[in-house]
mmCIF file of C-alpha atoms and ligand atoms in Angstrom:
data_model
loop_
_atom_site.group_PDB
_atom_site.id
_atom_site.type_symbol
_atom_site.label_atom_id
_atom_site.label_comp_id
_atom_site.label_asym_id
_atom_site.label_seq_id
_atom_site.Cartn_x
_atom_site.Cartn_y
_atom_site.Cartn_z
ATOM 1 C CA MET A 1 27.552 248.860 153.642
ATOM 2 C CA GLU A 2 31.015 250.199 152.744
ATOM 3 C CA ALA A 3 32.545 248.533 155.796
ATOM 4 C CA LYS A 4 30.943 245.238 154.810
ATOM 5 C CA LYS A 5 32.408 245.510 151.313
ATOM 6 C CA GLU A 6 35.834 246.193 152.694
ATOM 7 C CA GLU A 7 35.635 243.256 155.071
ATOM 8 C CA ASN A 8 34.689 241.004 152.147
ATOM 9 C CA SER A 9 37.577 242.159 150.022
ATOM 10 C CA THR A 10 40.076 241.611 152.856
ATOM 11 C CA GLN A 11 38.703 238.109 153.329
ATOM 12 C CA GLU A 12 38.895 237.480 149.595
ATOM 13 C CA LYS A 13 42.521 238.434 149.522
ATOM 14 C CA THR A 14 43.271 236.189 152.506
ATOM 15 C CA LEU A 15 41.400 233.348 150.808
ATOM 16 C CA PHE A 16 43.472 233.664 147.627
ATOM 17 C CA ASP A 17 46.626 233.833 149.778
ATOM 18 C CA ALA A 18 45.644 230.690 151.668
ATOM 19 C CA ILE A 19 45.222 228.851 148.352
ATOM 20 C CA ALA A 20 48.551 230.152 147.074
ATOM 21 C CA GLN A 21 50.256 228.850 150.224
ATOM 22 C CA GLU A 22 48.075 225.729 150.324
ATOM 23 C CA ASP A 23 47.225 226.490 153.942
ATOM 24 C CA LEU A 24 44.129 224.329 154.351
ATOM 25 C CA THR A 25 43.387 225.343 157.958
ATOM 26 C CA GLU A 26 43.464 229.052 157.162
ATOM 27 C CA PHE A 27 41.469 228.392 154.009
ATOM 28 C CA LYS A 28 38.731 226.608 155.964
ATOM 29 C CA ASN A 29 38.616 229.415 158.574
ATOM 30 C CA ILE A 30 38.211 232.170 156.005
ATOM 31 C CA LEU A 31 35.708 230.193 153.982
ATOM 32 C CA ALA A 32 33.563 229.674 157.090
ATOM 33 C CA GLN A 33 33.486 233.439 157.791
ATOM 34 C CA TYR A 34 33.170 234.619 154.225
ATOM 35 C CA LYS A 35 29.580 235.261 153.196
ATOM 36 C CA GLY A 36 30.052 236.449 149.610
ATOM 37 C CA SER A 37 29.988 234.404 146.404
ATOM 38 C CA VAL A 38 32.959 232.047 146.069
ATOM 39 C CA ASP A 39 33.035 232.884 142.356
ATOM 40 C CA MET A 40 34.722 236.241 143.021
ATOM 41 C CA LEU A 41 37.644 237.054 140.746
ATOM 42 C CA ASP A 42 41.172 238.114 141.607
ATOM 43 C CA GLU A 43 43.009 240.873 139.741
ATOM 44 C CA ASN A 44 43.798 238.394 136.908
ATOM 45 C CA GLY A 45 40.195 237.371 136.424
ATOM 46 C CA MET A 46 40.720 233.998 138.085
ATOM 47 C CA THR A 47 38.339 232.341 140.527
ATOM 48 C CA ALA A 48 39.351 230.677 143.785
ATOM 49 C CA LEU A 49 38.378 227.334 142.223
ATOM 50 C CA GLN A 50 40.766 227.925 139.335
ATOM 51 C CA HIS A 51 43.592 228.674 141.737
ATOM 52 C CA ALA A 52 42.855 225.612 143.856
ATOM 53 C CA ALA A 53 42.668 223.463 140.695
ATOM 54 C CA TYR A 54 45.996 224.823 139.478
ATOM 55 C CA LYS A 55 47.534 223.850 142.813
ATOM 56 C CA GLY A 56 46.050 220.387 142.338
ATOM 57 C CA ASN A 57 44.585 220.723 145.811
ATOM 58 C CA LYS A 58 41.748 218.228 146.025
ATOM 59 C CA ASP A 59 40.480 219.301 149.473
ATOM 60 C CA MET A 60 40.230 222.965 148.535
ATOM 61 C CA VAL A 61 38.553 222.131 145.235
ATOM 62 C CA GLN A 62 36.012 219.948 147.040
ATOM 63 C CA LEU A 63 35.278 222.616 149.667
ATOM 64 C CA LEU A 64 34.737 225.282 147.006
ATOM 65 C CA LEU A 65 32.458 222.994 145.015
ATOM 66 C CA ASP A 66 30.495 222.270 148.206
ATOM 67 C CA ARG A 67 30.024 226.028 148.540
ATOM 68 C CA GLY A 68 28.524 226.110 145.054
ATOM 69 C CA ALA A 69 31.536 227.332 143.069
ATOM 70 C CA ASP A 70 30.780 227.514 139.345
ATOM 71 C CA VAL A 71 33.145 225.207 137.427
ATOM 72 C CA ASN A 72 32.715 226.964 134.101
ATOM 73 C CA THR A 73 33.095 230.596 135.124
ATOM 74 C CA GLY A 74 36.100 232.961 135.231
ATOM 75 C CA GLN A 75 37.626 235.662 133.068
ATOM 76 C CA HIS A 76 41.157 234.461 132.665
ATOM 77 C CA GLU A 77 42.794 236.431 129.858
ATOM 78 C CA TYR A 78 43.582 233.256 127.867
ATOM 79 C CA ASN A 79 40.192 231.677 128.586
ATOM 80 C CA TYR A 80 41.563 228.919 130.777
ATOM 81 C CA THR A 81 38.834 227.095 132.703
ATOM 82 C CA ALA A 82 39.162 225.430 136.094
ATOM 83 C CA LEU A 83 39.554 222.133 134.195
ATOM 84 C CA HIS A 84 42.449 223.568 132.166
ATOM 85 C CA PHE A 85 44.166 224.433 135.428
ATOM 86 C CA GLY A 86 43.370 221.040 136.933
ATOM 87 C CA ALA A 87 44.768 219.382 133.810
ATOM 88 C CA LEU A 88 47.980 221.392 134.115
ATOM 89 C CA SER A 89 48.337 220.394 137.767
ATOM 90 C CA GLY A 90 48.348 216.746 136.714
ATOM 91 C CA ASN A 91 46.032 215.775 139.558
ATOM 92 C CA SER A 92 43.510 213.378 138.005
ATOM 93 C CA GLU A 93 41.344 213.373 141.146
ATOM 94 C CA VAL A 94 40.934 217.133 140.928
ATOM 95 C CA CYS A 95 39.929 216.803 137.259
ATOM 96 C CA LYS A 96 37.450 214.109 138.174
ATOM 97 C CA LEU A 97 35.823 216.356 140.835
ATOM 98 C CA LEU A 98 35.540 219.210 138.343
ATOM 99 C CA LEU A 99 34.065 216.938 135.670
ATOM 100 C CA ASP A 100 31.576 215.492 138.157
ATOM 101 C CA ALA A 101 30.542 219.061 138.944
ATOM 102 C CA GLY A 102 29.815 219.729 135.277
ATOM 103 C CA ALA A 103 33.071 221.147 133.904
ATOM 104 C CA LYS A 104 32.933 221.133 130.096
ATOM 105 C CA PRO A 105 35.797 219.026 128.718
ATOM 106 C CA THR A 106 35.356 220.576 125.256
ATOM 107 C CA ALA A 107 35.982 224.180 126.381
ATOM 108 C CA THR A 108 39.063 225.597 124.687
ATOM 109 C CA ASN A 109 41.453 228.398 125.605
ATOM 110 C CA THR A 110 42.453 231.284 123.334
ATOM 111 C CA VAL A 111 44.854 229.066 121.362
ATOM 112 C CA GLY A 112 42.116 226.500 120.776
ATOM 113 C CA ARG A 113 43.329 223.837 123.207
ATOM 114 C CA SER A 114 41.061 221.759 125.412
ATOM 115 C CA ALA A 115 42.007 220.762 128.946
ATOM 116 C CA ALA A 116 43.014 217.261 127.807
ATOM 117 C CA GLN A 117 45.232 218.729 125.089
ATOM 118 C CA MET A 118 46.942 220.975 127.637
ATOM 119 C CA ALA A 119 47.495 217.971 129.907
ATOM 120 C CA ALA A 120 49.004 216.034 126.996
ATOM 121 C CA PHE A 121 51.204 218.998 126.161
ATOM 122 C CA VAL A 122 52.805 218.937 129.608
ATOM 123 C CA GLY A 123 52.969 215.129 129.721
ATOM 124 C CA ASN A 124 50.203 214.443 132.276
ATOM 125 C CA HIS A 125 49.023 211.287 130.523
ATOM 126 C CA HIS A 126 46.916 209.883 133.322
ATOM 127 C CA THR A 127 45.066 213.179 133.464
ATOM 128 C CA VAL A 128 44.484 213.094 129.709
ATOM 129 C CA ALA A 129 43.021 209.610 130.056
ATOM 130 C CA THR A 130 40.866 210.650 133.022
ATOM 131 C CA ILE A 131 39.359 213.535 131.074
ATOM 132 C CA ASN A 132 38.905 211.579 127.849
ATOM 133 C CA ASN A 133 37.311 208.640 129.647
ATOM 134 C CA PHE A 134 34.895 210.768 131.626
ATOM 135 C CA VAL A 135 31.182 210.054 131.337
ATOM 136 C CA PRO A 136 28.572 211.953 133.381
ATOM 137 C CA ARG A 137 26.698 209.729 135.835
ATOM 138 C CA SER A 138 23.423 210.808 134.197
ATOM 139 C CA GLU A 139 24.373 208.889 131.024
ATOM 140 C CA ILE A 140 24.248 205.637 132.993
ATOM 141 C CA ALA A 141 21.370 206.666 135.270
ATOM 142 C CA TYR A 142 19.188 207.159 132.177
ATOM 143 C CA TYR A 143 18.831 203.358 131.908
ATOM 144 C CA SER A 144 17.655 202.999 135.492
ATOM 145 C CA VAL A 145 14.337 204.663 134.622
ATOM 146 C CA PRO A 146 11.710 202.672 132.669
ATOM 147 C CA GLN A 147 11.367 204.082 129.133
ATOM 148 C CA GLY A 148 8.111 204.127 127.135
ATOM 149 C CA GLN A 149 6.168 200.901 127.624
ATOM 150 C CA GLN A 150 8.769 199.349 129.926
ATOM 151 C CA SER A 151 7.625 198.207 133.340
ATOM 152 C CA GLU A 152 11.188 197.408 134.432
ATOM 153 C CA PRO A 153 14.210 199.558 133.607
ATOM 154 C CA HIS A 154 17.189 198.008 131.783
ATOM 155 C CA LEU A 155 19.379 198.740 134.784
ATOM 156 C CA PRO A 156 18.315 198.413 138.435
ATOM 157 C CA ALA A 157 19.015 201.672 140.304
ATOM 158 C CA PHE A 158 21.590 200.071 142.613
ATOM 159 C CA LEU A 159 23.798 199.289 139.614
ATOM 160 C CA VAL A 160 24.122 202.910 138.395
ATOM 161 C CA ASP A 161 27.096 203.801 140.589
ATOM 162 C CA PRO A 162 28.950 200.480 140.159
ATOM 163 C CA LEU A 163 28.590 200.629 136.374
ATOM 164 C CA HIS A 164 29.569 204.308 136.312
ATOM 165 C CA LYS A 165 32.715 203.512 138.273
ATOM 166 C CA PHE A 166 33.521 200.665 135.897
ATOM 167 C CA VAL A 167 33.085 202.886 132.822
ATOM 168 C CA LEU A 168 35.383 205.607 134.221
ATOM 169 C CA GLY A 169 38.304 203.183 134.617
ATOM 170 C CA VAL A 170 41.365 204.243 132.651
ATOM 171 C CA ASN A 171 43.284 200.949 132.578
ATOM 172 C CA VAL A 172 41.670 198.896 129.805
ATOM 173 C CA HIS A 173 43.761 195.741 130.207
ATOM 174 C CA PRO A 174 41.179 192.906 130.151
ATOM 175 C CA VAL A 175 42.558 191.290 133.319
ATOM 176 C CA ARG A 176 42.261 194.626 135.153
ATOM 177 C CA LEU A 177 38.690 194.899 133.886
ATOM 178 C CA ALA A 178 37.956 191.392 135.173
ATOM 179 C CA LEU A 179 39.438 192.302 138.561
ATOM 180 C CA ASN A 180 37.310 195.461 138.602
ATOM 181 C CA ILE A 181 34.236 193.391 137.793
ATOM 182 C CA GLN A 182 35.103 191.135 140.711
ATOM 183 C CA HIS A 183 35.775 194.008 143.111
ATOM 184 C CA ILE A 184 33.012 196.503 142.332
ATOM 185 C CA PRO A 185 29.953 195.161 144.191
ATOM 186 C CA GLY A 186 27.070 194.025 141.984
ATOM 187 C CA LEU A 187 28.850 193.858 138.632
ATOM 188 C CA LEU A 188 29.754 190.188 138.498
ATOM 189 C CA GLU A 189 26.300 189.033 139.575
ATOM 190 C CA ASN A 190 24.722 191.313 136.967
ATOM 191 C CA ALA A 191 27.304 191.047 134.212
ATOM 192 C CA ASP A 192 24.663 190.230 131.601
ATOM 193 C CA LYS A 193 22.455 193.250 132.377
ATOM 194 C CA CYS A 194 25.445 195.600 132.523
ATOM 195 C CA SER A 195 26.801 194.246 129.249
ATOM 196 C CA LYS A 196 23.487 194.952 127.517
ATOM 197 C CA VAL A 197 23.271 198.498 128.895
ATOM 198 C CA LEU A 198 26.788 199.190 127.631
ATOM 199 C CA GLU A 199 25.787 198.062 124.121
ATOM 200 C CA MET A 200 22.864 200.493 124.322
ATOM 201 C CA LEU A 201 25.223 203.269 125.412
ATOM 202 C CA CYS A 202 27.436 202.435 122.450
ATOM 203 C CA LYS A 203 24.515 202.732 120.059
ATOM 204 C CA LYS A 204 23.337 205.974 121.687
ATOM 205 C CA GLU A 205 26.826 207.443 121.354
ATOM 206 C CA MET A 206 26.991 206.598 117.637
ATOM 207 C CA THR A 207 23.574 208.051 116.880
ATOM 208 C CA ARG A 208 24.049 211.392 118.611
ATOM 209 C CA GLY A 209 24.592 213.283 115.381
ATOM 210 C CA GLY A 210 27.244 216.005 115.450
ATOM 211 C CA ASP A 211 28.415 215.208 118.973
ATOM 212 C CA THR A 212 29.205 211.538 118.284
ATOM 213 C CA ASN A 213 32.195 210.315 120.265
ATOM 214 C CA GLU A 214 33.425 207.268 118.323
ATOM 215 C CA VAL A 215 36.144 206.491 120.825
ATOM 216 C CA MET A 216 33.707 206.403 123.716
ATOM 217 C CA ALA A 217 31.339 204.280 121.628
ATOM 218 C CA PHE A 218 34.130 201.781 121.060
ATOM 219 C CA LYS A 219 34.998 201.785 124.754
ATOM 220 C CA TYR A 220 31.377 200.950 125.643
ATOM 221 C CA HIS A 221 31.465 198.122 123.111
ATOM 222 C CA TYR A 222 34.748 196.822 124.484
ATOM 223 C CA LEU A 223 33.600 196.894 128.131
ATOM 224 C CA SER A 224 30.369 195.204 127.114
ATOM 225 C CA TYR A 225 32.327 192.491 125.311
ATOM 226 C CA VAL A 226 34.478 191.742 128.378
ATOM 227 C CA LEU A 227 31.426 191.662 130.663
ATOM 228 C CA ARG A 228 29.702 189.248 128.286
ATOM 229 C CA GLU A 229 32.705 186.939 128.274
ATOM 230 C CA ILE A 230 32.773 186.961 132.087
ATOM 231 C CA HIS A 231 29.039 186.251 132.095
ATOM 232 C CA ASN A 232 29.547 183.268 129.774
ATOM 233 C CA ILE A 233 32.231 181.808 132.030
ATOM 234 C CA LYS A 234 29.974 182.365 135.030
ATOM 235 C CA ASP A 235 27.136 180.526 133.309
ATOM 236 C CA LYS A 236 29.265 177.468 132.625
ATOM 237 C CA LYS A 237 30.638 177.184 136.146
ATOM 238 C CA PRO A 238 28.755 174.841 138.470
ATOM 239 C CA SER A 239 27.525 176.747 141.494
ATOM 240 C CA SER A 240 29.660 176.473 144.591
ATOM 241 C CA ASP A 241 30.582 178.762 147.446
ATOM 242 C CA LYS A 242 29.895 182.346 146.339
ATOM 243 C CA GLU A 243 33.264 183.936 147.134
ATOM 244 C CA ASP A 244 35.118 180.960 145.703
ATOM 245 C CA LYS A 245 33.120 181.213 142.543
ATOM 246 C CA LYS A 246 33.917 184.915 142.164
ATOM 247 C CA HIS A 247 37.578 184.053 142.396
ATOM 248 C CA ASP A 248 37.253 181.187 139.958
ATOM 249 C CA ILE A 249 35.664 183.239 137.210
ATOM 250 C CA VAL A 250 38.415 185.842 137.145
ATOM 251 C CA GLU A 251 40.961 183.050 137.394
ATOM 252 C CA VAL A 252 39.536 181.171 134.408
ATOM 253 C CA PHE A 253 39.296 184.374 132.389
ATOM 254 C CA SER A 254 42.825 185.550 133.245
ATOM 255 C CA LYS A 255 44.406 182.177 132.594
ATOM 256 C CA LYS A 256 42.764 182.048 129.224
ATOM 257 C CA LEU A 257 44.233 185.439 128.299
ATOM 258 C CA LEU A 258 47.636 185.266 129.965
ATOM 259 C CA LYS A 259 48.541 181.802 128.735
ATOM 260 C CA PRO A 260 51.737 182.068 126.704
ATOM 261 C CA GLY A 261 51.621 181.092 123.028
ATOM 262 C CA LYS A 262 53.383 178.089 121.470
ATOM 263 C CA ASP A 263 56.710 179.907 121.288
ATOM 264 C CA GLY A 264 56.388 180.622 124.986
ATOM 265 C CA VAL A 265 56.300 184.374 124.552
ATOM 266 C CA SER A 266 53.545 185.656 122.296
ATOM 267 C CA LEU A 267 50.163 186.348 123.806
ATOM 268 C CA ASP A 268 48.132 184.891 120.965
ATOM 269 C CA LEU A 269 45.047 184.091 123.045
ATOM 270 C CA MET A 270 44.763 187.608 124.371
ATOM 271 C CA ASP A 271 45.341 188.918 120.879
ATOM 272 C CA THR A 272 42.651 186.705 119.369
ATOM 273 C CA PHE A 273 40.196 187.668 122.088
ATOM 274 C CA LEU A 274 40.798 191.378 121.537
ATOM 275 C CA LYS A 275 40.817 191.189 117.749
ATOM 276 C CA ASP A 276 37.451 189.421 117.885
ATOM 277 C CA CYS A 277 36.188 192.323 119.949
ATOM 278 C CA VAL A 278 37.305 194.865 117.345
ATOM 279 C CA ARG A 279 35.796 192.709 114.591
ATOM 280 C CA GLU A 280 32.443 192.670 116.400
ATOM 281 C CA PHE A 281 32.244 196.464 116.615
ATOM 282 C CA PRO A 282 29.014 197.161 114.738
ATOM 283 C CA TYR A 283 29.939 200.592 113.322
ATOM 284 C CA ARG A 284 32.308 199.680 110.535
ATOM 285 C CA GLU A 285 31.985 202.943 108.653
ATOM 286 C CA CYS A 286 33.560 205.056 111.368
ATOM 287 C CA THR A 287 37.113 206.418 111.342
ATOM 288 C CA THR A 288 38.020 204.831 114.670
ATOM 289 C CA PHE A 289 37.198 201.346 113.359
ATOM 290 C CA HIS A 290 39.166 201.913 110.146
ATOM 291 C CA GLN A 291 42.201 203.125 112.073
ATOM 292 C CA MET A 292 42.173 200.102 114.364
ATOM 293 C CA VAL A 293 41.798 197.644 111.494
ATOM 294 C CA SER A 294 44.539 199.251 109.433
ATOM 295 C CA SER A 295 46.935 199.112 112.341
ATOM 296 C CA LEU A 296 45.978 195.501 113.211
ATOM 297 C CA THR A 297 46.464 194.386 109.607
ATOM 298 C CA SER A 298 49.668 196.352 108.978
ATOM 299 C CA LYS A 299 52.880 194.561 108.018
ATOM 300 C CA ASP A 300 54.287 194.385 111.523
ATOM 301 C CA PRO A 301 51.169 194.813 113.652
ATOM 302 C CA PRO A 302 51.367 195.918 117.291
ATOM 303 C CA PRO A 303 49.577 193.750 119.899
ATOM 304 C CA ALA A 304 45.810 194.229 119.819
ATOM 305 C CA LEU A 305 45.936 195.459 123.416
ATOM 306 C CA THR A 306 48.244 198.305 122.367
ATOM 307 C CA VAL A 307 45.901 199.229 119.533
ATOM 308 C CA ILE A 308 42.872 199.255 121.837
ATOM 309 C CA ASN A 309 44.718 201.172 124.540
ATOM 310 C CA CYS A 310 45.936 203.797 122.078
ATOM 311 C CA THR A 311 42.445 204.145 120.651
ATOM 312 C CA ILE A 312 40.854 204.704 124.039
ATOM 313 C CA ASN A 313 43.613 206.510 125.926
ATOM 314 C CA GLY A 314 45.542 208.198 123.136
ATOM 315 C CA GLN A 315 49.125 207.885 122.001
ATOM 316 C CA ARG A 316 51.858 208.462 124.486
ATOM 317 C CA GLY A 317 55.617 208.627 124.553
ATOM 318 C CA PHE A 318 58.217 206.904 126.733
ATOM 319 C CA VAL A 319 56.018 203.858 127.202
ATOM 320 C CA ASP A 320 58.967 201.585 127.854
ATOM 321 C CA ALA A 321 60.283 203.711 130.699
ATOM 322 C CA ILE A 322 57.245 203.059 132.871
ATOM 323 C CA PRO A 323 57.036 199.803 134.828
ATOM 324 C CA TYR A 324 53.827 197.804 134.387
ATOM 325 C CA CYS A 325 52.109 195.083 136.372
ATOM 326 C CA SER A 326 52.798 191.853 134.459
ATOM 327 C CA THR A 327 49.240 190.679 135.069
ATOM 328 C CA CYS A 328 46.964 193.636 134.535
ATOM 329 C CA GLY A 329 49.086 196.367 132.928
ATOM 330 C CA GLU A 330 48.594 198.840 135.788
ATOM 331 C CA GLU A 331 51.312 201.512 135.732
ATOM 332 C CA LYS A 332 53.941 201.783 138.446
ATOM 333 C CA PRO A 333 52.920 198.711 140.444
ATOM 334 C CA ALA A 334 53.936 198.657 144.108
ATOM 335 C CA LYS A 335 55.508 195.191 144.369
ATOM 336 C CA LYS A 336 58.097 192.897 142.831
ATOM 337 C CA CYS A 337 58.503 189.155 142.738
ATOM 338 C CA SER A 338 60.759 188.536 145.737
ATOM 339 C CA LYS A 339 62.602 185.671 144.096
ATOM 340 C CA CYS A 340 63.732 187.012 140.730
ATOM 341 C CA LYS A 341 62.894 190.703 141.179
ATOM 342 C CA SER A 342 62.418 190.963 137.432
ATOM 343 C CA VAL A 343 58.632 191.246 137.299
ATOM 344 C CA GLN A 344 56.317 193.674 139.061
ATOM 345 C CA TYR A 345 52.777 193.368 140.371
ATOM 346 C CA CYS A 346 50.086 195.547 141.937
ATOM 347 C CA ASP A 347 49.590 193.117 144.799
ATOM 348 C CA ARG A 348 49.428 189.443 145.746
ATOM 349 C CA GLU A 349 46.274 188.947 143.770
ATOM 350 C CA CYS A 350 47.990 189.980 140.541
ATOM 351 C CA GLN A 351 51.027 187.860 141.345
ATOM 352 C CA ARG A 352 48.825 184.875 142.109
ATOM 353 C CA LEU A 353 47.034 185.172 138.761
ATOM 354 C CA HIS A 354 50.349 185.364 136.909
ATOM 355 C CA TRP A 355 52.235 182.617 138.724
ATOM 356 C CA PHE A 356 51.304 179.862 136.254
ATOM 357 C CA VAL A 357 53.044 181.902 133.531
ATOM 358 C CA HIS A 358 55.882 183.259 135.562
ATOM 359 C CA LYS A 359 57.017 180.234 137.580
ATOM 360 C CA LYS A 360 59.320 178.796 134.897
ATOM 361 C CA ALA A 361 60.957 182.121 134.071
ATOM 362 C CA CYS A 362 61.217 182.899 137.767
ATOM 363 C CA ASN A 363 63.273 179.769 138.467
ATOM 364 C CA ARG A 364 65.548 180.543 135.547
ATOM 365 C CA GLU A 365 65.986 184.204 136.448
ATOM 366 C CA SER A 366 66.616 183.588 140.106
ATOM 367 C CA SER A 367 69.421 181.093 139.506
ATOM 368 C CA ALA A 368 71.267 183.814 137.606
ATOM 369 C CA PRO A 369 73.013 186.460 139.723
ATOM 370 C CA THR A 370 70.736 189.443 140.314
ATOM 371 C CA SER A 371 71.043 192.658 142.197
ATOM 372 C CA THR A 372 69.375 192.451 145.566
ATOM 373 C CA ALA A 373 68.772 196.067 146.419
ATOM 374 C CA THR A 374 65.324 196.988 145.179
ATOM 375 C CA GLY A 375 63.665 199.350 147.635
ATOM 376 C CA LYS A 376 60.368 197.767 146.638
ATOM 377 C CA ALA A 377 58.141 195.757 148.894
ATOM 378 C CA ASN A 378 58.631 192.173 147.850
ATOM 379 C CA ILE A 379 56.133 189.397 147.731
ATOM 380 C CA ASP A 380 57.449 186.213 149.202
ATOM 381 C CA VAL A 381 57.402 183.754 146.357
ATOM 382 C CA GLN A 382 58.266 180.802 148.561
ATOM 383 C CA GLU A 383 55.102 181.301 150.515
ATOM 384 C CA LEU A 384 53.164 181.812 147.330
ATOM 385 C CA SER A 385 54.454 178.626 145.713
ATOM 386 C CA SER A 386 53.308 176.433 148.539
ATOM 387 C CA GLU A 387 49.997 178.205 148.702
ATOM 388 C CA LEU A 388 49.532 177.703 144.985
ATOM 389 C CA GLN A 389 50.669 174.152 144.617
ATOM 390 C CA ASN A 390 47.155 172.941 143.967
ATOM 391 C CA LEU A 391 46.347 175.727 141.596
ATOM 392 C CA VAL A 392 49.389 175.520 139.418
ATOM 393 C CA ALA A 393 49.403 171.744 139.239
ATOM 394 C CA GLY A 394 46.473 171.721 136.791
HETATM 395 ZN ZN1 LIG B 401 48.118 194.218 138.541
HETATM 396 ZN ZN1 LIG B 402 59.942 185.727 139.935
#
């Protein structure tokens, strides 16, 4: 009995060491031999999961969760939870795993800060957004079961995961949402059903009583609004080849939003589309709605997209320092236009959708002397132009 105890404690120490050194092989070996509870504490009252989360080590976090590690346990002297540590690590994937496993995002440490607040404090904005945008899968799955007199549920079971994935998205740029709708299997074909379920989720969120999350309610409304618009475009399109049609719908939607205004710069169509969405939010008494309206009707109003993004993802500093995809607003895109090197895109798809806006500016920019060293992977615009001749002609 005593010998067994001793063996366990040696293994525990080695396990904590392996996490500290991020030695995954050693960690796996010890974990396979170790028979005790993985919720054991070290001398500081921290669990192995908390250490792994603090390291931002996704593999170790996953392995501990697979072994049944409790996400909400631990006796850290300042009441930090595993999610607090994950938030400090800045690894959004780790936070997502912890949240999926039931970590409570509202838990606060001894100075009253939640995990998202700690992440904001150290500047991990993507992590803040990941935590604030999190919704348990069960919230969506609820609608895949017939309620009361229903013979059919509102949401077919196969759409639970696609819709959940869509809801968790952090980038709320409408073109990114449209691309997500195109890429996540099942969403485009069932845009109408999904849109209706999101409106129900919005209503449910606003009628929760004390736990109402106005921001999440607005996000549901916003996602529903975009899905409905996509559905309307889909309805109007004559049926043709399925893949082609998928492409077309996102193309029509994006062109409508990205089209430059009369002065060639302002995005009035996108702005109108988004303002209409805010206007249609049914809960006009809530603080979130009032804040959005007052900022949209202020003397020098920011673009509606900025207002919506700030509402859903929170304020953030240094916005200008981060490069964005010119099409979908994704941060730190991987590619640049090869010709002018002055705009950035996630990939060819984003460049293709933006070409009808960018082509004039691109010709102007590229005739001016530019620096050639970029270090970025470039997209060959020459190739793109010929490929797009038919598309851009219209
Ligand atoms: Zn993009
Ligand atoms: Zn260009």
